[in-house]
CSV table of C-alpha atoms in Angstrom, one decimal:
chain,number,residue,atom,x,y,z
H,1,MET,CA,55.8,11.7,-23.5
H,2,HIS,CA,54.4,14.5,-22.4
H,3,ASN,CA,53.7,16.0,-18.9
H,4,CYS,CA,50.4,13.7,-18.4
H,5,VAL,CA,49.4,11.3,-15.9
H,6,CYS,CA,46.4,8.9,-16.3
H,7,VAL,CA,44.5,7.1,-13.4
H,8,ILE,CA,42.1,4.9,-13.9
H,9,PRO,CA,39.4,4.3,-11.0
H,10,ALA,CA,38.5,0.7,-11.0
H,11,ARG,CA,36.7,-0.4,-7.7
H,12,GLY,CA,35.7,-4.3,-7.0
H,13,GLY,CA,32.5,-3.0,-5.7
H,14,SER,CA,29.8,-2.5,-8.5
H,15,LYS,CA,26.4,-3.4,-7.7
H,16,ARG,CA,23.8,-3.2,-10.4
H,17,ILE,CA,26.3,-4.7,-12.8
H,18,LEU,CA,28.7,-7.5,-10.4
H,19,ARG,CA,32.7,-7.3,-11.4
H,20,LYS,CA,31.5,-4.6,-13.7
H,21,ASN,CA,35.4,-3.5,-14.6
H,22,LEU,CA,36.5,-6.9,-15.1
H,23,LYS,CA,33.1,-8.3,-16.8
H,24,GLU,CA,34.1,-9.5,-20.8
H,25,PHE,CA,32.5,-6.9,-23.1
H,26,CYS,CA,32.9,-8.1,-26.4
H,27,GLY,CA,35.5,-10.6,-25.9
H,28,LYS,CA,37.5,-8.9,-23.4
H,29,PRO,CA,37.4,-7.6,-20.0
H,30,ILE,CA,36.1,-4.4,-19.7
H,31,LEU,CA,38.9,-2.3,-18.3
H,32,SER,CA,41.3,-4.1,-21.1
H,33,TYR,CA,39.4,-1.1,-23.4
H,34,SER,CA,40.8,1.7,-21.5
H,35,LEU,CA,44.4,0.5,-20.9
H,36,SER,CA,44.5,-0.2,-24.7
H,37,ASN,CA,44.0,3.4,-25.4
H,38,ALA,CA,45.5,4.8,-22.5
H,39,LYS,CA,48.8,2.7,-23.8
H,40,LYS,CA,47.9,3.8,-27.9
H,41,SER,CA,47.6,7.7,-27.0
H,42,GLY,CA,51.0,8.1,-26.2
H,43,ILE,CA,50.3,11.3,-24.3
H,44,PHE,CA,50.8,9.5,-20.2
H,45,GLN,CA,54.4,9.4,-19.0
H,46,ASN,CA,52.5,7.0,-16.6
H,47,ILE,CA,49.3,5.4,-16.3
H,48,VAL,CA,48.2,4.4,-12.7
H,49,VAL,CA,45.0,1.7,-12.1
H,50,SER,CA,43.6,2.7,-8.7
H,51,SER,CA,41.1,0.1,-7.2
H,52,GLU,CA,40.9,-1.6,-3.8
H,53,ASP,CA,40.7,-4.7,-5.4
H,54,ALA,CA,43.4,-7.4,-5.8
H,55,GLU,CA,42.5,-9.1,-8.7
H,56,ILE,CA,41.7,-5.5,-10.5
H,57,LEU,CA,45.1,-4.6,-9.6
H,58,GLU,CA,47.0,-8.0,-10.7
H,59,PHE,CA,45.1,-7.7,-14.1
H,60,ALA,CA,46.2,-4.3,-14.1
H,61,LYS,CA,50.1,-4.9,-13.5
H,62,LYS,CA,49.9,-7.9,-16.3
H,63,ALA,CA,48.8,-5.1,-18.6
H,64,GLY,CA,52.0,-3.4,-18.3
H,65,VAL,CA,50.8,-0.4,-16.1
H,66,SER,CA,51.3,0.9,-13.0
H,67,THR,CA,48.9,0.6,-9.7
H,68,PHE,CA,48.0,2.2,-6.9
H,69,GLU,CA,45.5,-0.1,-4.1
H,70,ARG,CA,43.3,2.9,-3.1
H,71,PRO,CA,41.9,2.8,1.0
H,72,LYS,CA,38.7,1.0,1.5
H,73,GLU,CA,37.2,4.3,2.4
H,74,LEU,CA,37.2,5.5,-0.6
H,75,SER,CA,35.8,2.3,-2.2
H,76,ASP,CA,32.7,2.6,-1.2
H,77,ASP,CA,29.0,3.6,-3.5
H,78,TYR,CA,29.2,7.3,-2.0
H,79,THR,CA,32.8,8.1,-2.7
H,80,GLY,CA,32.6,10.8,-5.9
H,81,THR,CA,35.2,10.5,-8.7
H,82,ARG,CA,37.4,13.9,-8.0
H,83,ALA,CA,38.1,12.4,-4.0
H,84,VAL,CA,39.6,8.9,-5.6
H,85,ILE,CA,41.4,11.4,-8.2
H,86,VAL,CA,42.9,14.2,-5.8
H,87,ASN,CA,44.3,11.1,-3.4
H,88,ALA,CA,46.5,9.3,-6.1
H,89,ILE,CA,47.7,12.5,-6.8
H,90,GLU,CA,48.3,13.5,-3.3
H,91,SER,CA,49.4,9.8,-2.3
H,92,LEU,CA,51.6,9.5,-5.8
H,93,GLY,CA,53.3,13.1,-4.9
H,94,ILE,CA,52.0,14.3,-8.9
H,95,PRO,CA,53.4,17.8,-9.2
H,96,LYS,CA,50.4,20.6,-9.2
H,97,GLU,CA,51.4,21.8,-12.5
H,98,THR,CA,51.2,18.1,-14.4
H,99,PHE,CA,48.2,17.3,-16.1
H,100,VAL,CA,46.0,14.3,-14.4
H,101,CYS,CA,43.3,12.6,-16.6
H,102,CYS,CA,40.9,10.6,-15.4
H,103,LEU,CA,39.8,7.8,-17.6
H,104,TYR,CA,37.1,5.7,-16.7
H,105,ALA,CA,37.7,1.5,-16.6
H,106,THR,CA,33.8,1.4,-18.7
H,107,ALA,CA,35.0,3.2,-21.7
H,108,PRO,CA,35.4,0.7,-24.6
H,109,LEU,CA,33.7,3.4,-27.1
H,110,LEU,CA,36.4,5.4,-26.6
H,111,ASP,CA,39.3,5.9,-29.2
H,112,PHE,CA,42.6,6.4,-28.8
H,113,ARG,CA,43.0,9.2,-31.1
H,114,ILE,CA,40.1,10.7,-29.4
H,115,LEU,CA,42.2,11.5,-25.8
H,116,ARG,CA,44.9,12.8,-28.1
H,117,GLU,CA,42.6,15.4,-29.5
H,118,ALA,CA,41.5,16.4,-25.7
H,119,PHE,CA,44.7,16.4,-24.7
H,120,GLU,CA,45.8,18.8,-26.9
H,121,VAL,CA,42.5,21.1,-26.2
H,122,ALA,CA,43.3,21.1,-22.5
H,123,GLN,CA,46.8,22.1,-23.3
H,124,SER,CA,45.6,25.0,-25.1
H,125,ARG,CA,42.4,26.2,-23.4
H,126,ALA,CA,42.2,24.2,-19.7
H,127,GLN,CA,45.3,25.5,-18.2
H,128,ASP,CA,43.4,26.7,-14.9
H,129,CYS,CA,40.0,24.5,-15.2
H,130,TYR,CA,39.2,20.8,-16.7
H,131,CYS,CA,38.4,19.6,-20.2
H,132,PHE,CA,35.7,16.7,-20.2
H,133,ALA,CA,34.2,15.1,-22.9
H,134,ALA,CA,30.9,15.8,-23.6
H,135,VAL,CA,28.0,14.7,-25.8
H,136,GLU,CA,24.8,16.7,-26.9
H,137,PHE,CA,21.3,15.2,-25.4
H,138,ASP,CA,19.3,12.8,-27.7
H,139,TYR,CA,16.2,15.0,-26.6
H,140,SER,CA,15.9,18.3,-25.5
H,141,PRO,CA,15.4,18.8,-21.6
H,142,PHE,CA,13.5,21.2,-22.3
H,143,ARG,CA,10.6,19.4,-23.1
H,144,ALA,CA,10.9,17.2,-20.0
H,145,PHE,CA,8.0,17.1,-17.4
H,146,ILE,CA,7.7,15.4,-14.1
H,147,ILE,CA,4.2,12.4,-13.3
H,148,ALA,CA,2.9,14.4,-9.9
H,149,GLN,CA,-0.5,12.3,-8.8
H,150,GLY,CA,-1.0,10.9,-12.4
H,151,ARG,CA,-0.3,14.1,-14.0
H,152,ASN,CA,2.3,15.4,-16.0
H,153,GLN,CA,4.0,18.6,-15.3
H,154,MET,CA,6.2,20.2,-17.4
H,155,LEU,CA,9.2,21.6,-16.2
H,156,PHE,CA,9.8,24.3,-18.5
H,157,ARG,CA,6.4,25.5,-19.5
H,158,GLU,CA,8.0,28.4,-21.7
H,159,TYR,CA,9.2,26.4,-24.4
H,160,PHE,CA,5.8,24.6,-25.3
H,161,THR,CA,5.5,26.6,-28.0
H,162,LYS,CA,9.1,26.7,-29.4
H,163,ARG,CA,9.8,24.2,-32.5
H,164,SER,CA,12.5,21.8,-30.9
H,165,GLN,CA,15.0,22.8,-33.9
H,166,ASP,CA,14.4,26.2,-32.2
H,167,LEU,CA,15.4,25.2,-29.0
H,168,GLU,CA,19.0,25.3,-27.6
H,169,LYS,CA,21.4,22.9,-27.7
H,170,VAL,CA,22.0,21.1,-24.4
H,171,TYR,CA,24.9,18.7,-23.0
H,172,HIS,CA,25.9,16.6,-20.8
H,173,ASP,CA,29.2,14.5,-19.1
H,174,ALA,CA,29.6,11.6,-21.6
H,175,GLY,CA,31.2,9.9,-18.8
H,176,GLN,CA,34.7,9.3,-20.0
H,177,PHE,CA,37.8,11.0,-19.2
H,178,TYR,CA,38.6,14.5,-17.6
H,179,PHE,CA,41.9,16.6,-18.2
H,180,ALA,CA,43.0,19.2,-15.9
H,181,ARG,CA,45.9,20.2,-14.2
H,182,ALA,CA,46.8,18.6,-10.6
H,183,GLY,CA,46.5,21.5,-9.0
H,184,VAL,CA,43.0,22.3,-10.5
H,185,TRP,CA,41.8,18.7,-9.3
H,186,GLN,CA,42.8,19.5,-5.7
H,187,GLU,CA,41.3,23.0,-5.7
H,188,ARG,CA,38.3,23.1,-8.1
H,189,GLU,CA,35.5,21.1,-6.8
H,190,ASN,CA,33.2,21.6,-9.4
H,191,ILE,CA,34.1,19.6,-12.5
H,192,PHE,CA,31.3,20.9,-14.9
H,193,GLU,CA,31.5,24.7,-14.3
H,194,ASP,CA,33.2,27.2,-16.4
H,195,SER,CA,35.5,24.2,-18.1
H,196,VAL,CA,35.7,23.4,-21.3
H,197,SER,CA,34.0,20.2,-23.1
H,198,PHE,CA,35.3,18.1,-25.7
H,199,LEU,CA,32.1,16.7,-28.0
H,200,LEU,CA,31.8,13.1,-29.0
H,201,PRO,CA,29.4,11.8,-31.4
H,202,GLN,CA,26.4,10.2,-30.2
H,203,ALA,CA,28.1,6.8,-31.4
H,204,ARG,CA,30.8,7.1,-29.1
H,205,VAL,CA,28.9,7.8,-26.0
H,206,ALA,CA,27.5,4.9,-23.8
H,207,ASP,CA,26.3,5.2,-19.8
H,208,ILE,CA,27.1,1.7,-19.0
H,209,ASP,CA,24.6,1.1,-15.6
H,210,THR,CA,23.0,-1.8,-16.2
H,211,MET,CA,23.2,-5.7,-18.4
H,212,GLU,CA,20.9,-3.5,-20.9
H,213,ASP,CA,23.0,-0.5,-20.9
H,214,TRP,CA,25.8,-3.2,-21.4
H,215,ASN,CA,24.1,-4.9,-24.2
H,216,LEU,CA,23.1,-1.6,-26.0
H,217,ALA,CA,27.1,-0.6,-25.9
H,218,GLU,CA,28.4,-4.0,-27.5
H,219,LEU,CA,25.8,-3.2,-30.5
H,220,LYS,CA,27.6,0.2,-30.2
H,221,PHE,CA,30.8,-1.3,-30.4
H,222,LYS,CA,30.2,-3.7,-33.1
H,223,GLN,CA,28.6,-0.6,-35.3
H,224,LEU,CA,31.8,1.2,-34.5
H,225,SER,CA,34.4,-1.9,-35.5
H,226,LEU,CA,32.6,-1.9,-39.3
H,227,LEU,CA,33.9,1.7,-39.7
H,228,PRO,CA,37.1,2.2,-41.6
H,229,PRO,CA,40.2,3.2,-39.7
H,230,GLN,CA,39.8,7.4,-39.1
């Protein structure tokens, strides 16, 4: 085991997909995939599920991991991820030099080997910043436009004449995991700025906020299951 703790935020009050963290995904509660990947990675000295929900906490206990009952005031729709992780760090007394991985409960497309590789990158390149999963935009945001009063308005008009293959690649948070030392979590509010990205392929990423997202993620998962072992 390494000097790293995994914290999995898993509140019970999801609105768009009810009971999202325990909803069955390809035959198993979606939370179980993150628990399994955290265990199989072999990099964590402790795996902790943070939740205000009794059923989720009981599920985590039966899965053989630690639990932390999150305060109700940190379990609403407006509380950010960092506040939840900092609360766990301070409540559990995690030393500032210890790495803490925030692993989302809804990351079924992740593979435990990716967590291992990302932790190696974090140890070598993210001693004083965050290292998190990122993915390239599947369509360049430099081509984006808004619709104002029924008319299109490009956000980046200066790139209109450029070929799409000549546009600079742009990336976004994959919404799966974030590594940083406990002290960095406590002191650095902006996770994305001046941080280290661990790039994932599109096949491993799915933003699951609606049932349409959920169904598409299940299709991706089934396709990934057909691939030979890495």
